């Protein structure tokens, strides 16, 4: 099977590529290396250094003729989306439409869109939130993902696109980029391993649902096996506060550095946790890695990179 992965040199994308290569799929990667790195990427994947917004990316799709597209490329920082909303819309919305417009409408690939469960639902009424929870994001990032989901639904209605949406909880694990403001686990570990004092935004009582990247890859693998056109939450259903997360990270690396506290970030919501019951029932998927074990693996990887 020919599979194209956008953002395939990045955090989630590179783990997906590894799994596909292990299954002997023919894999092509589009990545502009804004946050990804070639060090993450298997040399068995065809690599195209391209921006998903540019015509060259559309040409690559027409050249490679993928049977499956896994679209992980994105502007992924909530805080950056609030500072520079036009760039968030350019990458997340216009970039996706550029890819969709390049598809052969007589022979669509199966399209997997990596969306967000954390930022899409906004301040929740139900904990954990199911897929039919009202969509009311509090950030430009969450809004851009919601808009892309609507474009996918349009392509299905008008052209017959078969696609799946995976709404991810807060993903962590090896290869996560600690630069910028996305990926709190990576940011904390990078600072702790450098002997710096991390800063917790706000009081640290905000909660998130932390899911390991390898569990996310397993969900993607299952959805492309079944090619089910549906929307799936991919998370653990467990709320963890930033303060609790930080204490778990200290345990994972035997650190004794207490964090500083700073101002709350614009666009951050108080509680975020999602239920993956639909993925369990239809994909036979459930998370395998608990937070403590996942953080230990993540710590070991970051320590090896120092």
CSV table of N, CA, C and O in Angstrom, one decimal, residues 170-259:
chain,number,residue,atom,x,y,z
A,170,UNK,N,-3.9,15.3,24.5
A,170,UNK,CA,-2.6,15.9,24.6
A,170,UNK,C,-1.5,14.8,24.4
A,170,UNK,O,-1.4,14.0,25.3
A,171,UNK,N,-0.9,14.8,23.3
A,171,UNK,CA,0.1,13.7,23.0
A,171,UNK,C,1.5,14.1,23.5
A,171,UNK,O,1.9,15.2,23.4
A,172,UNK,N,2.1,13.0,24.0
A,172,UNK,CA,3.5,13.2,24.5
A,172,UNK,C,4.3,12.0,24.2
A,172,UNK,O,3.8,10.9,23.8
A,173,UNK,N,5.6,12.1,24.2
A,173,UNK,CA,6.5,10.9,24.0
A,173,UNK,C,7.8,11.3,23.4
A,173,UNK,O,8.1,12.5,23.2
A,174,UNK,N,8.7,10.3,23.1
A,174,UNK,CA,9.9,10.6,22.4
A,174,UNK,C,9.8,11.4,21.1
A,174,UNK,O,8.8,11.2,20.4
A,175,UNK,N,10.7,12.3,20.8
A,175,UNK,CA,10.8,13.1,19.6
A,175,UNK,C,9.9,14.3,19.7
A,175,UNK,O,9.9,15.1,18.7
A,176,UNK,N,9.2,14.5,20.8
A,176,UNK,CA,8.4,15.7,20.8
A,176,UNK,C,9.3,17.0,20.8
A,176,UNK,O,10.3,17.0,21.5
A,177,UNK,N,8.9,18.0,20.1
A,177,UNK,CA,9.7,19.2,20.0
A,177,UNK,C,9.5,20.1,21.2
A,177,UNK,O,8.4,20.5,21.5
A,178,UNK,N,10.6,20.4,21.9
A,178,UNK,CA,10.5,21.2,23.1
A,178,UNK,C,10.6,22.7,22.8
A,178,UNK,O,10.5,23.5,23.8
A,179,UNK,N,10.8,23.1,21.6
A,179,UNK,CA,11.0,24.5,21.2
A,179,UNK,C,9.6,25.1,21.0
A,179,UNK,O,8.7,24.5,20.6
A,180,UNK,N,9.5,26.4,21.3
A,180,UNK,CA,8.2,27.0,21.2
A,180,UNK,C,7.4,26.8,22.4
A,180,UNK,O,8.0,26.6,23.5
A,181,UNK,N,6.1,26.7,22.3
A,181,UNK,CA,5.2,26.6,23.5
A,181,UNK,C,4.3,25.4,23.4
A,181,UNK,O,3.3,25.3,24.1
A,182,UNK,N,4.5,24.5,22.4
A,182,UNK,CA,3.6,23.3,22.3
A,182,UNK,C,4.4,22.1,22.9
A,182,UNK,O,5.6,21.9,22.7
A,183,UNK,N,3.7,21.3,23.7
A,183,UNK,CA,4.3,20.1,24.2
A,183,UNK,C,4.9,20.3,25.6
A,183,UNK,O,6.1,20.3,25.7
A,184,UNK,N,4.0,20.3,26.6
A,184,UNK,CA,4.5,20.7,27.9
A,184,UNK,C,5.5,19.7,28.5
A,184,UNK,O,6.4,20.0,29.2
A,185,UNK,N,5.2,18.4,28.2
A,185,UNK,CA,6.1,17.3,28.7
A,185,UNK,C,7.5,17.5,28.2
A,185,UNK,O,8.5,17.5,28.9
A,186,UNK,N,7.6,17.8,26.9
A,186,UNK,CA,8.9,18.0,26.2
A,186,UNK,C,9.6,19.3,26.8
A,186,UNK,O,10.8,19.3,27.1
A,187,UNK,N,8.8,20.3,27.0
A,187,UNK,CA,9.4,21.6,27.5
A,187,UNK,C,10.0,21.4,28.9
A,187,UNK,O,11.1,21.8,29.2
A,188,UNK,N,9.2,20.7,29.8
A,188,UNK,CA,9.6,20.5,31.1
A,188,UNK,C,10.9,19.6,31.2
A,188,UNK,O,11.8,19.9,31.9
A,189,UNK,N,10.9,18.5,30.4
A,189,UNK,CA,12.1,17.6,30.4
A,189,UNK,C,13.3,18.3,29.9
A,189,UNK,O,14.4,18.1,30.4
A,190,UNK,N,13.2,19.1,28.8
A,190,UNK,CA,14.3,19.8,28.2
A,190,UNK,C,14.9,20.7,29.3
A,190,UNK,O,16.2,20.8,29.4
A,191,UNK,N,14.1,21.5,30.0
A,191,UNK,CA,14.6,22.4,31.0
A,191,UNK,C,15.2,21.7,32.2
A,191,UNK,O,16.3,22.0,32.6
A,192,UNK,N,14.6,20.6,32.6
A,192,UNK,CA,15.1,19.9,33.8
A,192,UNK,C,16.4,19.3,33.5
A,192,UNK,O,17.3,19.3,34.3
A,193,UNK,N,16.5,18.7,32.3
A,193,UNK,CA,17.8,18.0,31.9
A,193,UNK,C,18.9,19.0,31.7
A,193,UNK,O,20.1,18.7,31.8
A,194,UNK,N,18.6,20.3,31.5
A,194,UNK,CA,19.6,21.4,31.3
A,194,UNK,C,19.8,22.1,32.6
A,194,UNK,O,20.6,23.1,32.6
A,195,UNK,N,19.2,21.7,33.7
A,195,UNK,CA,19.4,22.3,35.0
A,195,UNK,C,18.6,23.6,35.1
A,195,UNK,O,18.9,24.3,36.1
A,196,UNK,N,17.7,23.9,34.2
A,196,UNK,CA,16.9,25.1,34.3
A,196,UNK,C,15.6,24.8,35.2
A,196,UNK,O,15.2,23.7,35.4
A,197,UNK,N,15.0,25.9,35.6
A,197,UNK,CA,13.8,25.8,36.4
A,197,UNK,C,12.6,26.0,35.4
A,197,UNK,O,12.4,27.1,34.9
A,198,UNK,N,11.7,25.0,35.3
A,198,UNK,CA,10.6,25.2,34.4
A,198,UNK,C,9.5,26.1,35.0
A,198,UNK,O,9.5,26.3,36.2
A,199,UNK,N,8.7,26.7,34.1
A,199,UNK,CA,7.7,27.6,34.5
A,199,UNK,C,6.3,27.0,34.2
A,199,UNK,O,6.1,26.5,33.1
A,200,UNK,N,5.4,26.9,35.2
A,200,UNK,CA,4.1,26.4,35.0
A,200,UNK,C,3.2,27.7,34.8
A,200,UNK,O,3.2,28.6,35.6
A,201,UNK,N,2.4,27.6,33.7
A,201,UNK,CA,1.6,28.8,33.4
A,201,UNK,C,0.3,28.7,34.3
A,201,UNK,O,-0.4,27.7,34.3
A,202,UNK,N,0.0,29.9,34.9
A,202,UNK,CA,-1.1,29.9,35.8
A,202,UNK,C,-0.8,29.2,37.1
A,202,UNK,O,0.3,29.1,37.6
A,203,UNK,N,-1.9,28.6,37.7
A,203,UNK,CA,-1.7,28.0,39.0
A,203,UNK,C,-1.4,26.5,38.9
A,203,UNK,O,-1.0,25.9,39.9
A,204,UNK,N,-1.4,26.0,37.7
A,204,UNK,CA,-1.1,24.5,37.5
A,204,UNK,C,-2.3,23.6,37.8
A,204,UNK,O,-2.1,22.4,37.8
A,205,UNK,N,-3.5,24.2,38.1
A,205,UNK,CA,-4.6,23.3,38.4
A,205,UNK,C,-5.4,22.9,37.1
A,205,UNK,O,-6.2,22.0,37.2
A,206,UNK,N,-5.1,23.5,36.0
A,206,UNK,CA,-5.7,23.1,34.7
A,206,UNK,C,-5.4,21.6,34.4
A,206,UNK,O,-4.3,21.1,34.6
A,207,UNK,N,-6.4,20.9,33.9
A,207,UNK,CA,-6.2,19.5,33.6
A,207,UNK,C,-6.2,19.2,32.1
A,207,UNK,O,-6.8,19.9,31.3
A,208,UNK,N,-5.5,18.1,31.8
A,208,UNK,CA,-5.5,17.6,30.4
A,208,UNK,C,-5.5,16.1,30.4
A,208,UNK,O,-5.2,15.5,31.4
A,209,UNK,N,-5.7,15.6,29.3
A,209,UNK,CA,-5.8,14.1,29.0
A,209,UNK,C,-4.5,13.8,28.2
A,209,UNK,O,-4.4,14.2,27.1
A,210,UNK,N,-3.5,13.1,28.8
A,210,UNK,CA,-2.2,12.9,28.2
A,210,UNK,C,-2.2,11.5,27.6
A,210,UNK,O,-2.3,10.5,28.4
A,211,UNK,N,-2.0,11.4,26.3
A,211,UNK,CA,-2.0,10.1,25.6
A,211,UNK,C,-0.6,9.9,25.0
A,211,UNK,O,0.0,10.9,24.4
A,212,UNK,N,0.0,8.7,25.1
A,212,UNK,CA,1.3,8.5,24.5
A,212,UNK,C,1.3,8.4,23.0
A,212,UNK,O,0.3,7.8,22.4
A,213,UNK,N,2.3,8.9,22.4
A,213,UNK,CA,2.4,8.9,20.9
A,213,UNK,C,2.3,7.5,20.3
A,213,UNK,O,1.7,7.3,19.2
A,214,UNK,N,2.8,6.5,21.0
A,214,UNK,CA,2.7,5.1,20.5
A,214,UNK,C,1.3,4.6,20.5
A,214,UNK,O,0.9,3.8,19.6
A,215,UNK,N,0.5,5.0,21.4
A,215,UNK,CA,-0.9,4.6,21.4
A,215,UNK,C,-1.6,5.4,20.3
A,215,UNK,O,-2.6,4.8,19.7
A,216,UNK,N,-1.3,6.6,20.0
A,216,UNK,CA,-1.8,7.3,18.9
A,216,UNK,C,-1.5,6.6,17.6
A,216,UNK,O,-2.4,6.4,16.7
A,217,UNK,N,-0.3,6.2,17.4
A,217,UNK,CA,0.1,5.4,16.2
A,217,UNK,C,-0.7,4.2,16.0
A,217,UNK,O,-1.1,3.8,14.9
A,218,UNK,N,-0.9,3.5,17.1
A,218,UNK,CA,-1.7,2.3,17.1
A,218,UNK,C,-3.2,2.6,16.6
A,218,UNK,O,-3.7,1.8,15.8
A,219,UNK,N,-3.7,3.7,17.0
A,219,UNK,CA,-5.1,4.1,16.6
A,219,UNK,C,-5.1,4.4,15.1
A,219,UNK,O,-6.0,4.0,14.4
A,220,UNK,N,-4.0,5.1,14.6
A,220,UNK,CA,-3.9,5.4,13.2
A,220,UNK,C,-3.8,4.1,12.4
A,220,UNK,O,-4.4,4.0,11.3
A,221,UNK,N,-3.0,3.2,12.9
A,221,UNK,CA,-2.9,1.9,12.2
A,221,UNK,C,-4.2,1.2,12.1
A,221,UNK,O,-4.5,0.7,11.0
A,222,UNK,N,-5.0,1.2,13.1
A,222,UNK,CA,-6.2,0.5,13.1
A,222,UNK,C,-7.2,1.2,12.2
A,222,UNK,O,-8.0,0.5,11.5
A,223,UNK,N,-7.2,2.5,12.1
A,223,UNK,CA,-8.2,3.2,11.3
A,223,UNK,C,-7.9,3.0,9.8
A,223,UNK,O,-8.8,2.9,9.0
A,224,UNK,N,-6.6,2.9,9.4
A,224,UNK,CA,-6.3,2.7,8.0
A,224,UNK,C,-6.5,1.2,7.6
A,224,UNK,O,-6.8,0.9,6.4
A,225,UNK,N,-6.5,0.3,8.6
A,225,UNK,CA,-6.8,-1.1,8.3
A,225,UNK,C,-8.3,-1.2,7.9
A,225,UNK,O,-8.6,-1.9,7.0
A,226,UNK,N,-9.1,-0.5,8.7
A,226,UNK,CA,-10.5,-0.7,8.6
A,226,UNK,C,-11.1,0.3,7.6
A,226,UNK,O,-12.2,0.1,7.0
A,227,UNK,N,-10.5,1.4,7.4
A,227,UNK,CA,-10.9,2.5,6.5
A,227,UNK,C,-12.4,2.9,6.8
A,227,UNK,O,-13.2,3.1,5.9
A,228,UNK,N,-12.6,3.1,8.1
A,228,UNK,CA,-13.9,3.6,8.5
A,228,UNK,C,-14.0,5.1,8.4
A,228,UNK,O,-13.2,5.8,9.0
A,229,UNK,N,-15.1,5.6,7.8
A,229,UNK,CA,-15.3,7.0,7.6
A,229,UNK,C,-16.1,7.4,8.9
A,229,UNK,O,-17.3,7.3,8.9
A,230,UNK,N,-15.3,8.0,9.8
A,230,UNK,CA,-16.0,8.4,11.1
A,230,UNK,C,-15.0,9.3,11.8
A,230,UNK,O,-13.9,9.6,11.4
A,231,UNK,N,-15.5,9.8,13.0
A,231,UNK,CA,-14.7,10.7,13.8
A,231,UNK,C,-14.5,10.0,15.1
A,231,UNK,O,-15.4,9.5,15.8
A,232,UNK,N,-13.2,9.9,15.6
A,232,UNK,CA,-12.8,9.2,16.8
A,232,UNK,C,-12.0,10.1,17.7
A,232,UNK,O,-11.0,10.7,17.3
A,233,UNK,N,-12.4,10.1,19.0
A,233,UNK,CA,-11.6,10.7,20.0
A,233,UNK,C,-10.5,9.6,20.3
A,233,UNK,O,-10.8,8.4,20.4
A,234,UNK,N,-9.3,10.1,20.5
A,234,UNK,CA,-8.2,9.2,20.9
A,234,UNK,C,-7.5,9.8,22.1
A,234,UNK,O,-6.7,10.8,22.1
A,235,UNK,N,-7.9,9.3,23.3
A,235,UNK,CA,-7.3,9.8,24.5
A,235,UNK,C,-7.4,8.7,25.6
A,235,UNK,O,-7.8,7.5,25.3
A,236,UNK,N,-7.2,9.1,26.8
A,236,UNK,CA,-7.2,8.1,27.9
A,236,UNK,C,-8.5,8.2,28.8
A,236,UNK,O,-8.8,7.3,29.6
A,237,UNK,N,-9.2,9.3,28.7
A,237,UNK,CA,-10.3,9.5,29.6
A,237,UNK,C,-9.9,9.9,31.0
A,237,UNK,O,-10.7,9.9,31.9
A,238,UNK,N,-8.6,10.2,31.3
A,238,UNK,CA,-8.1,10.5,32.6
A,238,UNK,C,-7.6,11.9,32.6
A,238,UNK,O,-6.8,12.3,31.8
A,239,UNK,N,-8.1,12.7,33.6
A,239,UNK,CA,-7.6,14.1,33.8
A,239,UNK,C,-6.4,14.1,34.7
A,239,UNK,O,-6.4,13.5,35.7
A,240,UNK,N,-5.4,14.9,34.3
A,240,UNK,CA,-4.2,15.1,35.0
A,240,UNK,C,-3.9,16.6,35.1
A,240,UNK,O,-3.8,17.2,34.0
A,241,UNK,N,-3.8,17.2,36.2
A,241,UNK,CA,-3.4,18.6,36.3
A,241,UNK,C,-2.0,18.8,35.9
A,241,UNK,O,-1.2,17.9,36.0
A,242,UNK,N,-1.6,20.0,35.6
A,242,UNK,CA,-0.2,20.3,35.2
A,242,UNK,C,0.6,20.1,36.5
A,242,UNK,O,1.8,19.6,36.3
A,243,UNK,N,0.1,20.4,37.7
A,243,UNK,CA,0.9,20.2,38.9
A,243,UNK,C,1.2,18.7,39.1
A,243,UNK,O,2.3,18.3,39.4
A,244,UNK,N,0.2,17.9,38.9
A,244,UNK,CA,0.3,16.4,39.0
A,244,UNK,C,1.3,15.9,37.9
A,244,UNK,O,2.2,15.0,38.2
A,245,UNK,N,1.2,16.4,36.7
A,245,UNK,CA,2.1,16.0,35.6
A,245,UNK,C,3.5,16.3,36.0
A,245,UNK,O,4.4,15.5,35.8
A,246,UNK,N,3.7,17.5,36.5
A,246,UNK,CA,5.1,17.9,36.8
A,246,UNK,C,5.7,17.0,37.9
A,246,UNK,O,6.9,16.6,37.8
A,247,UNK,N,4.9,16.6,38.9
A,247,UNK,CA,5.4,15.7,39.9
A,247,UNK,C,5.7,14.4,39.3
A,247,UNK,O,6.7,13.7,39.7
A,248,UNK,N,5.0,13.9,38.4
A,248,UNK,CA,5.3,12.6,37.7
A,248,UNK,C,6.5,12.7,36.9
A,248,UNK,O,7.3,11.7,36.8
A,249,UNK,N,6.8,13.8,36.3
A,249,UNK,CA,8.0,14.0,35.5
A,249,UNK,C,9.2,14.0,36.4
A,249,UNK,O,10.3,13.4,36.1
A,250,UNK,N,9.1,14.7,37.6
A,250,UNK,CA,10.2,14.7,38.6
A,250,UNK,C,10.5,13.3,39.0
A,250,UNK,O,11.7,12.9,39.1
A,251,UNK,N,9.5,12.4,39.2
A,251,UNK,CA,9.7,11.0,39.6
A,251,UNK,C,10.4,10.3,38.5
A,251,UNK,O,11.3,9.5,38.7
A,252,UNK,N,10.0,10.5,37.3
A,252,UNK,CA,10.5,9.7,36.1
A,252,UNK,C,12.0,9.9,36.0
A,252,UNK,O,12.7,9.0,35.6
A,253,UNK,N,12.5,11.2,36.2
A,253,UNK,CA,13.9,11.5,36.1
A,253,UNK,C,14.6,11.7,37.4
A,253,UNK,O,15.8,12.1,37.3
A,254,UNK,N,14.0,11.4,38.5
A,254,UNK,CA,14.6,11.6,39.8
A,254,UNK,C,15.1,13.0,40.0
A,254,UNK,O,16.2,13.3,40.5
A,255,UNK,N,14.3,14.0,39.5
A,255,UNK,CA,14.7,15.4,39.7
A,255,UNK,C,14.2,15.9,41.0
A,255,UNK,O,13.2,15.4,41.6
A,256,UNK,N,14.8,17.0,41.5
A,256,UNK,CA,14.4,17.7,42.7
A,256,UNK,C,14.3,19.2,42.5
A,256,UNK,O,14.6,20.0,43.4
A,257,UNK,N,13.8,19.6,41.3
A,257,UNK,CA,13.7,21.0,41.0
A,257,UNK,C,12.3,21.4,41.0
A,257,UNK,O,11.5,20.9,40.3
A,258,UNK,N,12.0,22.4,41.9
A,258,UNK,CA,10.6,22.8,42.0
A,258,UNK,C,10.3,23.9,40.9
A,258,UNK,O,11.2,24.7,40.7
A,259,UNK,N,9.2,23.9,40.3
A,259,UNK,CA,8.9,24.8,39.2
A,259,UNK,C,8.5,26.2,39.7
A,259,UNK,O,8.1,26.4,40.9
